Amino acid sequence: MTLLYIVLATLAGGLLSVLIAAILTVRVLGVLVKHLVSLSAGVLLGTALLQVLPEAFESRANTHALFITLLLGLLFFFLLEKAELYRHGHHHEGDGHAHYHHYDQEQAGRGGWAVLLGDSIHNFCDGVIIAAAFLADVRLGWMTALAIVAHEIPQEVGDYIVLLNAGFTRARALLFNALSGLASVVGGVLGYLVVEPWRELFPYLLVVASSSFVYIAVADLLPQLQRRLRLSDTLAQLGWLAAGLLSVVVIGGLSRH
């Protein structure tokens, strides 16, 4: 059953993002991504700090070693991003998102194939993280999957628009985005097969997962919210951020009963 849960959870993010991109117009997608960035920041921080890290530190693992793992995890994801192998950017240029050929020129200039390669590696890592969380505790696995799905939807929708900007047709952008999402399933299955015998390492893997969530939220998502906006837009950001945190608290509380 655990393997089935892992496969379903890893499929969810990629399929949902492709479905949303296929249904909605580019103008609507641009507005949607802007709000989902705030929501996913709340979900990622809430899951890491309120769910996953407490689970790891309540284990019998050495506390000092867990903190070292957290530090090394943050540095590891920083270096991966430096090498452009762990992309998760959502750059918004303030063009109103009216036309995709003006959207996210910074990323599109790197080429669509580079975007897909980075996404595939990112998705593979997410799959391994989901597998480790499910193997530690099914409840924690679903919470971790929720955090990853909340982040994957705006990321993949944003990348879909970037691929259009890089010259892909709508059909090809959707197809390759879906194929990139399957790397998460591969990571989940391999994670299940490789990680399962090493249960004593689960607390450390959970800390690595948390370092990924915290790094994405702090290094990428929150800085995008730190810009001069109208009061109504700022309140909307805070509302979506609070909604993300609240969803983690509510779902985490319900799953304990």
XYZ file of N, CA and C in Angstrom:
771
model
N 0.820 -1.212 0.000
C 0.000 0.000 0.000
C 0.854 1.262 0.000
N 1.958 1.209 0.735
C 2.808 2.393 0.830
C 3.321 2.804 -0.549
N 3.739 1.828 -1.352
C 4.229 2.135 -2.699
C 3.125 2.758 -3.539
N 1.910 2.263 -3.405
C 0.777 2.831 -4.149
C 0.550 4.282 -3.734
N 0.605 4.559 -2.436
C 0.460 5.933 -1.959
C 1.532 6.838 -2.563
N 2.760 6.339 -2.600
C 3.877 7.121 -3.143
C 3.638 7.447 -4.613
N 3.216 6.450 -5.390
C 2.966 6.671 -6.820
C 1.835 7.674 -7.027
N 0.755 7.528 -6.276
C -0.374 8.456 -6.409
C 0.030 9.874 -6.037
N 0.792 10.016 -4.945
C 1.200 11.344 -4.475
C 2.155 12.012 -5.462
N 3.073 11.234 -6.042
C 4.033 11.826 -6.981
C 3.377 12.168 -8.314
N 2.332 11.447 -8.676
C 1.615 11.753 -9.909
C 0.785 13.030 -9.788
N 0.308 13.297 -8.580
C -0.673 14.356 -8.376
C -0.187 15.719 -8.852
N 1.002 16.122 -8.426
C 1.495 17.455 -8.757
C 1.604 17.690 -10.248
N 2.243 16.754 -10.954
C 2.432 16.917 -12.390
C 1.130 16.901 -13.166
N 0.227 15.977 -12.822
C -1.033 15.876 -13.553
C -1.931 17.081 -13.309
N -1.984 17.542 -12.057
C -2.815 18.697 -11.747
C -2.324 19.944 -12.473
N -1.006 20.137 -12.496
C -0.459 21.333 -13.137
C -0.717 21.308 -14.640
N -0.552 20.145 -15.270
C -0.793 20.040 -16.710
C -2.270 20.254 -17.014
N -3.145 19.690 -16.180
C -4.579 19.851 -16.378
C -4.984 21.316 -16.266
N -4.449 22.007 -15.252
C -4.765 23.427 -15.078
C -4.265 24.236 -16.268
N -3.036 23.950 -16.726
C -2.471 24.671 -17.860
C -3.271 24.425 -19.136
N -3.810 23.221 -19.297
C -4.559 22.879 -20.506
C -5.916 23.571 -20.541
N -6.509 23.789 -19.372
C -7.861 24.327 -19.306
C -7.889 25.850 -19.385
N -6.955 26.499 -18.694
C -7.021 27.944 -18.528
C -6.230 28.693 -19.597
N -6.590 29.947 -19.813
C -5.866 30.793 -20.758
C -4.575 31.290 -20.127
N -3.664 31.787 -20.961
C -2.380 32.276 -20.461
C -2.570 33.468 -19.530
N -3.516 34.354 -19.854
C -3.760 35.524 -18.998
C -4.197 35.074 -17.596
N -5.129 34.124 -17.546
C -5.613 33.625 -16.258
C -4.501 32.885 -15.513
N -3.680 32.115 -16.248
C -2.575 31.391 -15.620
C -1.607 32.351 -14.942
N -1.330 33.479 -15.599
C -0.405 34.454 -15.021
C -0.898 34.972 -13.686
N -2.204 35.282 -13.611
C -2.787 35.757 -12.354
C -2.798 34.639 -11.320
N -3.120 33.422 -11.758
C -3.188 32.276 -10.842
C -1.832 31.992 -10.209
N -0.778 31.996 -11.020
C 0.561 31.729 -10.493
C 0.932 32.745 -9.425
N 0.584 34.002 -9.662
C 0.930 35.065 -8.706
C 0.349 34.771 -7.330
N -0.909 34.305 -7.271
C -1.529 34.012 -5.983
C -1.024 32.693 -5.401
N -0.806 31.710 -6.260
C -0.366 30.407 -5.771
C 1.047 30.443 -5.209
N 1.857 31.404 -5.640
C 3.194 31.557 -5.061
C 3.081 31.869 -3.577
N 2.166 32.778 -3.223
C 1.959 33.108 -1.805
C 1.423 31.902 -1.045
N 0.453 31.218 -1.638
C -0.129 30.046 -0.992
C 0.914 28.961 -0.760
N 1.717 28.667 -1.787
C 2.696 27.588 -1.658
C 3.788 27.941 -0.664
N 4.144 29.230 -0.534
C 5.124 29.632 0.475
C 4.615 29.293 1.872
N 3.332 29.574 2.123
C 2.747 29.240 3.419
C 2.707 27.742 3.670
N 2.340 26.976 2.640
C 2.261 25.526 2.788
C 3.640 24.927 3.039
N 4.639 25.378 2.292
C 5.990 24.840 2.439
C 6.553 25.134 3.825
N 6.435 26.385 4.273
C 6.966 26.743 5.592
C 6.203 26.021 6.704
N 4.876 25.960 6.567
C 4.080 25.284 7.577
C 4.401 23.805 7.675
N 4.527 23.149 6.524
C 4.835 21.719 6.528
C 6.212 21.456 7.108
N 7.201 22.260 6.714
C 8.567 22.047 7.189
C 8.691 22.293 8.683
N 8.153 23.422 9.159
C 8.397 23.853 10.538
C 7.381 23.306 11.540
N 6.194 22.961 11.074
C 5.155 22.501 11.997
C 4.907 21.001 11.926
N 5.349 20.350 10.859
C 5.058 18.930 10.696
C 6.324 18.074 10.572
N 7.128 18.331 9.548
C 8.232 17.425 9.228
C 9.380 17.543 10.223
N 9.843 18.758 10.504
C 10.955 18.919 11.444
C 10.602 18.418 12.853
N 9.419 18.739 13.398
C 9.078 18.174 14.714
C 9.106 16.647 14.713
N 8.640 16.030 13.637
C 8.658 14.563 13.555
C 10.090 14.043 13.612
N 11.001 14.714 12.904
C 12.400 14.275 12.888
C 13.048 14.460 14.260
N 12.782 15.594 14.915
C 13.434 15.878 16.187
C 12.819 15.110 17.352
N 11.632 14.553 17.153
C 11.033 13.717 18.196
C 11.552 12.281 18.139
N 12.355 11.976 17.141
C 12.940 10.642 17.035
C 14.130 10.527 17.989
N 14.773 9.378 17.946
C 15.928 9.155 18.824
C 17.235 9.604 18.198
N 17.154 10.241 17.028
C 18.370 10.697 16.352
C 19.034 11.821 17.149
N 20.333 11.949 16.974
C 21.105 12.973 17.670
C 20.689 14.363 17.194
N 20.292 15.216 18.148
C 19.782 16.548 17.797
C 20.835 17.381 17.072
N 22.062 17.337 17.561
C 23.140 18.110 16.937
C 23.358 17.650 15.491
N 23.312 16.343 15.277
C 23.495 15.811 13.929
C 22.357 16.240 13.011
N 21.152 16.334 13.554
C 20.009 16.768 12.744
C 20.166 18.230 12.324
N 20.656 19.078 13.232
C 20.882 20.482 12.878
C 21.977 20.603 11.810
N 23.009 19.801 11.928
C 24.061 19.806 10.911
C 23.485 19.377 9.566
N 22.627 18.368 9.588
C 21.984 17.913 8.356
C 21.130 19.016 7.744
N 20.425 19.769 8.576
C 19.614 20.877 8.087
C 20.483 21.925 7.404
N 21.599 22.273 8.037
C 22.517 23.248 7.455
C 23.092 22.749 6.131
N 23.561 21.504 6.122
C 24.134 20.936 4.895
C 23.081 20.832 3.795
N 21.838 20.539 4.184
C 20.764 20.465 3.198
C 20.516 21.804 2.530
N 20.478 22.873 3.323
C 20.291 24.206 2.765
C 21.419 24.568 1.807
N 22.664 24.264 2.209
C 23.803 24.538 1.338
C 23.763 23.687 0.078
N 23.334 22.436 0.212
C 23.258 21.530 -0.929
C 22.282 22.048 -1.984
N 21.094 22.465 -1.561
C 20.117 22.960 -2.522
C 20.533 24.304 -3.100
N 21.269 25.098 -2.328
C 21.826 26.342 -2.854
C 22.812 26.057 -3.980
N 23.695 25.072 -3.769
C 24.677 24.728 -4.795
C 24.026 24.093 -6.013
N 22.998 23.268 -5.789
C 22.279 22.679 -6.919
C 21.649 23.766 -7.782
N 21.077 24.763 -7.122
C 20.466 25.852 -7.884
C 21.532 26.662 -8.611
N 22.683 26.844 -7.978
C 23.786 27.547 -8.622
C 24.184 26.858 -9.920
N 24.150 25.515 -9.881
C 24.500 24.729 -11.071
C 23.330 24.628 -12.045
N 22.207 25.320 -11.725
C 20.998 25.318 -12.552
C 20.449 23.911 -12.740
N 20.610 23.080 -11.700
C 20.073 21.717 -11.740
C 18.881 21.553 -10.806
N 18.496 22.632 -10.134
C 17.380 22.544 -9.197
C 16.571 23.817 -9.309
N 15.871 23.963 -10.435
C 15.143 25.192 -10.662
C 13.787 25.151 -9.970
N 13.426 26.313 -9.482
C 12.085 26.443 -8.943
C 11.638 27.877 -9.017
N 12.245 28.664 -9.925
C 11.962 30.095 -9.977
C 10.604 30.406 -10.569
N 10.015 31.506 -10.077
C 8.780 32.039 -10.651
C 9.004 33.540 -10.807
N 9.733 33.955 -11.843
C 10.018 35.378 -12.009
C 8.843 36.060 -12.685
N 8.380 37.142 -12.075
C 7.289 37.900 -12.656
C 7.796 39.299 -12.954
N 7.602 39.739 -14.204
C 8.219 40.984 -14.632
C 7.315 42.189 -14.490
N 6.109 41.977 -13.968
C 5.215 43.100 -13.797
C 4.610 43.580 -15.091
N 4.505 42.716 -16.091
C 3.949 43.118 -17.364
C 2.449 42.877 -17.442
N 1.855 42.496 -16.290
C 0.426 42.262 -16.280
C 0.042 40.887 -16.774
N 1.009 40.100 -17.233
C 0.773 38.738 -17.698
C -0.224 38.701 -18.860
N -0.265 39.751 -19.658
C -1.256 39.799 -20.717
C -0.872 38.932 -21.901
N 0.419 38.832 -22.194
C 0.860 38.079 -23.363
C 2.058 37.239 -22.970
N 2.034 35.959 -23.314
C 3.092 35.089 -22.834
C 4.432 35.411 -23.439
N 4.473 36.100 -24.605
C 5.779 36.375 -25.192
C 6.527 37.477 -24.456
N 5.873 38.117 -23.487
C 6.576 39.073 -22.629
C 6.810 38.502 -21.241
N 6.390 37.278 -21.021
C 6.385 36.700 -19.678
C 7.701 35.988 -19.386
N 8.309 36.325 -18.277
C 9.443 35.569 -17.750
C 10.580 35.438 -18.750
N 11.012 36.553 -19.308
C 12.047 36.526 -20.341
C 13.375 36.033 -19.793
N 13.605 36.253 -18.502
C 14.871 35.806 -17.911
C 15.033 34.298 -18.037
N 13.965 33.553 -17.700
C 14.057 32.107 -17.772
C 13.997 31.610 -19.207
N 13.120 32.173 -20.017
C 12.959 31.688 -21.379
C 14.231 31.858 -22.181
N 15.020 32.859 -21.832
C 16.271 33.075 -22.551
C 17.251 31.940 -22.377
N 17.085 31.142 -21.335
C 17.989 30.019 -21.110
C 17.652 28.826 -21.997
N 16.477 28.853 -22.633
C 16.087 27.755 -23.507
C 15.161 26.784 -22.828
N 14.157 26.330 -23.600
C 13.158 25.442 -23.037
C 13.718 24.126 -22.549
N 14.736 23.587 -23.257
C 15.267 22.278 -22.861
C 15.994 22.357 -21.523
N 16.664 23.481 -21.263
C 17.318 23.651 -19.957
C 16.276 23.701 -18.845
N 15.141 24.347 -19.134
C 14.046 24.402 -18.163
C 13.554 22.996 -17.845
N 13.372 22.189 -18.886
C 12.872 20.825 -18.694
C 13.868 19.946 -17.949
N 15.163 20.102 -18.237
C 16.183 19.318 -17.531
C 16.188 19.658 -16.047
N 16.207 20.948 -15.748
C 16.194 21.356 -14.345
C 14.943 20.895 -13.628
N 13.806 20.990 -14.306
C 12.551 20.539 -13.705
C 12.561 19.048 -13.434
N 13.099 18.267 -14.362
C 13.125 16.814 -14.195
C 13.954 16.425 -12.982
N 15.100 17.068 -12.798
C 15.949 16.779 -11.638
C 15.244 17.193 -10.352
N 14.612 18.365 -10.389
C 13.852 18.846 -9.228
C 12.739 17.858 -8.891
N 11.999 17.426 -9.897
C 10.886 16.497 -9.668
C 11.374 15.150 -9.144
N 12.503 14.692 -9.635
C 13.083 13.437 -9.143
C 13.399 13.550 -7.649
N 14.020 14.652 -7.257
C 14.332 14.875 -5.834
C 13.052 14.919 -5.004
N 12.012 15.565 -5.532
C 10.741 15.621 -4.814
C 10.175 14.221 -4.612
N 10.318 13.363 -5.629
C 9.822 11.995 -5.511
C 10.509 11.224 -4.399
N 11.826 11.385 -4.298
C 12.583 10.715 -3.236
C 12.137 11.231 -1.866
N 11.922 12.537 -1.767
C 11.481 13.140 -0.509
C 10.115 12.591 -0.095
N 9.189 12.493 -1.052
C 7.856 11.955 -0.758
C 7.955 10.507 -0.292
N 8.796 9.714 -0.964
C 8.956 8.303 -0.582
C 9.470 8.184 0.847
N 10.488 8.968 1.192
C 11.054 8.915 2.541
C 10.015 9.291 3.587
N 9.184 10.304 3.278
C 8.166 10.735 4.234
C 7.109 9.656 4.438
N 6.663 9.008 3.364
C 5.670 7.947 3.494
C 6.230 6.756 4.265
N 7.492 6.442 4.048
C 8.095 5.317 4.747
C 8.241 5.601 6.240
N 8.418 6.874 6.580
C 8.513 7.232 7.997
C 7.144 7.189 8.663
N 6.121 7.725 7.974
C 4.775 7.772 8.538
C 3.818 8.165 7.413
N 2.740 7.420 7.239
C 1.804 7.685 6.136
C 1.205 9.085 6.250
N 0.833 9.482 7.482
C 0.283 10.830 7.671
C 1.274 11.887 7.230
N 2.525 11.710 7.626
C 3.565 12.665 7.252
C 3.797 12.644 5.740
N 3.653 11.472 5.143
C 3.807 11.371 3.694
C 2.796 12.223 2.955
N 1.527 12.177 3.385
C 0.497 12.980 2.725
C 0.720 14.472 2.961
N 1.190 14.822 4.164
C 1.479 16.236 4.435
C 2.615 16.733 3.548
N 3.653 15.906 3.403
C 4.782 16.274 2.541
C 4.343 16.374 1.083
N 3.501 15.423 0.662
C 2.989 15.464 -0.714
C 2.164 16.716 -0.942
N 1.372 17.117 0.060
C 0.585 18.348 -0.056
C 1.487 19.551 -0.292
N 2.571 19.636 0.479
C 3.492 20.762 0.330
C 4.111 20.778 -1.063
N 4.506 19.615 -1.553
C 5.148 19.545 -2.858
C 4.154 19.852 -3.968
N 2.928 19.317 -3.860
C 1.909 19.609 -4.869
C 1.587 21.100 -4.885
N 1.478 21.711 -3.698
C 1.180 23.143 -3.621
C 2.246 23.965 -4.317
N 3.484 23.499 -4.263
C 4.564 24.215 -4.945
C 4.654 23.841 -6.413
N 4.400 22.570 -6.729
C 4.550 22.101 -8.107
C 3.552 22.756 -9.048
N 2.336 23.007 -8.596
C 1.329 23.572 -9.497
C 1.753 24.939 -10.032
N 2.084 25.929 -9.161
C 2.530 27.206 -9.732
C 3.841 27.086 -10.495
N 4.734 26.185 -10.051
C 6.001 26.029 -10.761
C 5.784 25.497 -12.166
N 5.011 24.432 -12.283
C 4.806 23.820 -13.587
C 3.981 24.709 -14.509
N 2.987 25.404 -13.952
C 2.201 26.334 -14.762
C 3.099 27.464 -15.267
N 3.962 27.980 -14.372
C 4.905 29.018 -14.791
C 5.855 28.522 -15.866
N 6.338 27.283 -15.704
C 7.253 26.723 -16.694
C 6.561 26.474 -18.035
N 5.274 26.144 -17.981
C 4.510 25.982 -19.214
C 4.520 27.280 -20.016
N 4.324 28.408 -19.318
C 4.340 29.703 -19.999
C 5.749 30.011 -20.515
N 6.767 29.633 -19.738
C 8.153 29.841 -20.171
C 8.437 29.040 -21.443
N 7.949 27.809 -21.512
C 8.159 26.981 -22.697
C 7.483 27.594 -23.921
N 6.307 28.176 -23.736
C 5.659 28.873 -24.836
C 6.535 30.032 -25.318
N 7.096 30.740 -24.368
C 7.964 31.869 -24.680
C 9.235 31.412 -25.382
N 9.676 30.180 -25.088
C 10.897 29.644 -25.693
C 10.643 29.041 -27.074
N 9.392 29.078 -27.544
C 9.114 28.621 -28.901
C 8.351 27.318 -29.008
N 8.005 26.702 -27.889
C 7.237 25.458 -27.919
C 5.788 25.756 -28.295
N 5.168 24.830 -29.031
C 3.730 24.944 -29.254
C 3.012 24.591 -27.959
N 1.733 24.939 -27.879
C 0.952 24.647 -26.662
C 0.929 23.145 -26.380
N 0.719 22.329 -27.424
C 0.651 20.878 -27.241
C 1.995 20.318 -26.777
N 3.092 20.771 -27.394
C 4.417 20.263 -27.004
C 4.771 20.695 -25.590
N 4.427 21.934 -25.223
C 4.729 22.412 -23.873
C 3.997 21.577 -22.831
N 2.715 21.257 -23.107
C 1.949 20.429 -22.175
C 2.531 19.020 -22.100
N 2.880 18.447 -23.257
C 3.416 17.084 -23.295
C 4.725 16.982 -22.527
N 5.667 17.879 -22.814
C 6.976 17.795 -22.163
C 6.897 18.152 -20.687
N 5.957 19.020 -20.316
C 5.759 19.305 -18.900
C 5.266 18.050 -18.173
N 4.372 17.315 -18.829
C 3.863 16.081 -18.231
C 4.967 15.038 -18.103
N 5.800 14.904 -19.142
C 6.906 13.945 -19.093
C 7.905 14.318 -18.006
N 8.152 15.611 -17.848
C 9.048 16.066 -16.785
C 8.474 15.708 -15.417
N 7.150 15.804 -15.278
C 6.518 15.471 -14.010
C 6.653 14.006 -13.640
N 6.808 13.134 -14.665
C 6.947 11.699 -14.388
C 8.263 11.379 -13.679
N 9.236 12.301 -13.742
C 10.494 12.084 -13.019
C 10.240 11.981 -11.526
N 9.175 12.627 -11.039
C 8.812 12.533 -9.625
C 8.389 11.110 -9.272
N 7.655 10.464 -10.177
C 7.231 9.083 -9.949
C 8.450 8.161 -9.908
N 9.381 8.374 -10.841
C 10.610 7.576 -10.869
C 11.383 7.745 -9.566
N 11.514 8.995 -9.101
C 12.200 9.252 -7.846
C 11.499 8.609 -6.664
N 10.154 8.626 -6.679
C 9.404 8.014 -5.593
C 9.584 6.507 -5.524
N 9.516 5.852 -6.684
C 9.675 4.392 -6.716
C 11.091 3.989 -6.324
N 12.089 4.665 -6.896
C 13.477 4.349 -6.543
C 13.744 4.655 -5.074
N 13.166 5.756 -4.580
C 13.321 6.083 -3.170
C 12.750 4.999 -2.279
N 11.594 4.475 -2.654
C 10.969 3.394 -1.884
C 11.862 2.158 -1.860
N 12.440 1.809 -3.009
C 13.254 0.596 -3.095
C 14.594 0.738 -2.383
N 15.175 1.933 -2.460
C 16.527 2.131 -1.926
C 16.502 2.527 -0.454
N 15.550 3.386 -0.074
C 15.553 3.970 1.265
C 14.945 3.041 2.313
N 13.954 2.237 1.913
C 13.195 1.432 2.873
C 14.058 0.597 3.825
N 15.155 -0.045 3.372
C 15.964 -0.833 4.313
C 16.738 0.004 5.339
N 16.820 1.310 5.146
C 17.654 2.157 6.009
C 16.785 3.040 6.903
N 15.945 2.415 7.709
C 14.970 3.164 8.498
C 15.612 4.091 9.529
N 16.806 3.749 9.978
C 17.460 4.615 10.967
C 17.844 5.969 10.376
N 17.857 6.051 9.055
C 18.215 7.313 8.396
C 17.003 8.201 8.141
N 15.791 7.712 8.408
C 14.590 8.466 8.081
C 14.548 9.856 8.710
N 14.924 10.025 9.995
C 14.911 11.385 10.555
C 15.790 12.352 9.775
N 16.928 11.876 9.298
C 17.831 12.733 8.538
C 17.255 13.060 7.154
N 16.572 12.093 6.547
C 15.931 12.345 5.259
C 14.789 13.344 5.413
N 14.075 13.269 6.537
C 13.012 14.234 6.783
C 13.584 15.636 6.942
N 14.734 15.745 7.583
C 15.375 17.049 7.740
C 15.829 17.579 6.376
N 16.338 16.706 5.512
C 16.721 17.118 4.153
C 15.488 17.626 3.405
N 14.368 16.919 3.550
C 13.121 17.370 2.924
C 12.745 18.764 3.427
N 12.853 18.966 4.736
C 12.530 20.265 5.314
C 13.460 21.352 4.793
N 14.738 21.026 4.649
C 15.688 22.023 4.140
C 15.319 22.433 2.719
N 14.812 21.484 1.924
C 14.351 21.810 0.578
C 13.175 22.769 0.625
N 12.195 22.483 1.494
C 11.014 23.332 1.594
C 11.383 24.742 2.066
N 12.217 24.801 3.116
C 12.599 26.101 3.671
C 13.408 26.894 2.649
N 14.323 26.228 1.946
C 15.144 26.932 0.965
C 14.286 27.521 -0.149
N 13.363 26.722 -0.686
C 12.503 27.209 -1.769
C 11.674 28.402 -1.293
N 11.092 28.279 -0.095
C 10.235 29.349 0.413
C 11.022 30.631 0.674
N 12.194 30.496 1.319
C 12.953 31.675 1.750
C 13.786 32.272 0.613
N 14.369 31.415 -0.230
C 15.264 31.916 -1.277
C 14.520 32.323 -2.542
N 13.329 31.757 -2.768
C 12.644 32.034 -4.025
C 11.285 32.686 -3.840
N 10.424 32.085 -3.048
C 9.038 32.549 -2.997
C 8.860 33.844 -2.212
N 9.359 33.882 -0.979
C 9.164 35.080 -0.155
C 9.798 36.338 -0.758
N 11.009 36.246 -1.360
C 11.554 37.458 -1.989
C 10.651 38.039 -3.069
N 9.871 37.199 -3.747
C 8.963 37.709 -4.770
C 7.824 38.514 -4.166
N 7.529 38.236 -2.895
C 6.459 38.962 -2.227
C 6.954 40.278 -1.635
N 8.272 40.449 -1.583
C 8.865 41.654 -0.998
C 9.056 42.725 -2.067
N 7.957 43.273 -2.530
C 8.025 44.360 -3.498
C 6.919 45.356 -3.166
N 7.122 46.585 -3.593
C 6.164 47.646 -3.274
C 4.860 47.412 -4.037
N 3.778 47.225 -3.297
C 2.490 46.951 -3.901
C 1.409 47.828 -3.282
N 0.266 47.857 -3.934
C -0.887 48.521 -3.326
C -1.303 47.748 -2.070
N -1.991 48.439 -1.175
C -2.412 47.824 0.080
C -3.272 46.595 -0.185
N -4.164 46.675 -1.164
C -5.050 45.546 -1.457
C -4.259 44.330 -1.921
N -3.205 44.563 -2.731
C -2.380 43.444 -3.203
C -1.577 42.834 -2.061
N -1.074 43.686 -1.167
C -0.326 43.187 -0.007
C -1.223 42.352 0.899
N -2.444 42.817 1.119
C -3.383 42.057 1.941
C -3.735 40.728 1.277
N -3.830 40.726 -0.041
C -4.102 39.480 -0.757
C -2.948 38.492 -0.575
N -1.703 38.999 -0.675
C -0.535 38.143 -0.446
C -0.582 37.524 0.937
N -0.828 38.361 1.945
C -0.872 37.875 3.326
C -2.008 36.877 3.514
N -3.131 37.119 2.856
C -4.255 36.205 2.957
C -3.940 34.834 2.384
N -3.315 34.801 1.214
C -2.946 33.522 0.598
C -1.872 32.817 1.419
N -0.911 33.595 1.941
C 0.139 33.015 2.787
C -0.471 32.392 4.044
N -1.383 33.127 4.680
C -2.053 32.623 5.882
C -2.896 31.397 5.560
N -3.515 31.394 4.376
C -4.324 30.243 3.973
C -3.456 28.994 3.842
N -2.243 29.175 3.322
C -1.327 28.042 3.211
C -0.936 27.495 4.570
N -0.593 28.385 5.497
C -0.235 27.953 6.850
C -1.420 27.288 7.549
N -2.603 27.895 7.404
C -3.791 27.363 8.066
C -4.153 25.976 7.532
N -3.979 25.783 6.228
C -4.304 24.475 5.653
C -3.422 23.384 6.247
N -2.154 23.694 6.492
C -1.239 22.721 7.103
C -1.690 22.406 8.521
N -2.041 23.435 9.279
C -2.475 23.232 10.663
C -3.751 22.396 10.711
N -4.720 22.727 9.859
C -6.015 22.041 9.878
C -5.854 20.582 9.424
N -5.177 20.377 8.290
C -5.014 19.022 7.780
C -4.166 18.187 8.737
N -3.123 18.805 9.303
C -2.296 18.091 10.271
C -3.085 17.691 11.504
N -3.982 18.581 11.965
C -4.803 18.259 13.118
C -5.816 17.170 12.834
N -6.452 17.234 11.659
C -7.442 16.218 11.289
C -6.810 14.848 11.113
N -5.576 14.826 10.566
C -4.934 13.546 10.285
C -4.512 12.823 11.564
N -4.468 13.549 12.688
C -4.067 12.919 13.949
C -5.250 12.208 14.623
N -6.460 12.477 14.130
C -7.656 11.905 14.776
C -8.090 10.632 14.037
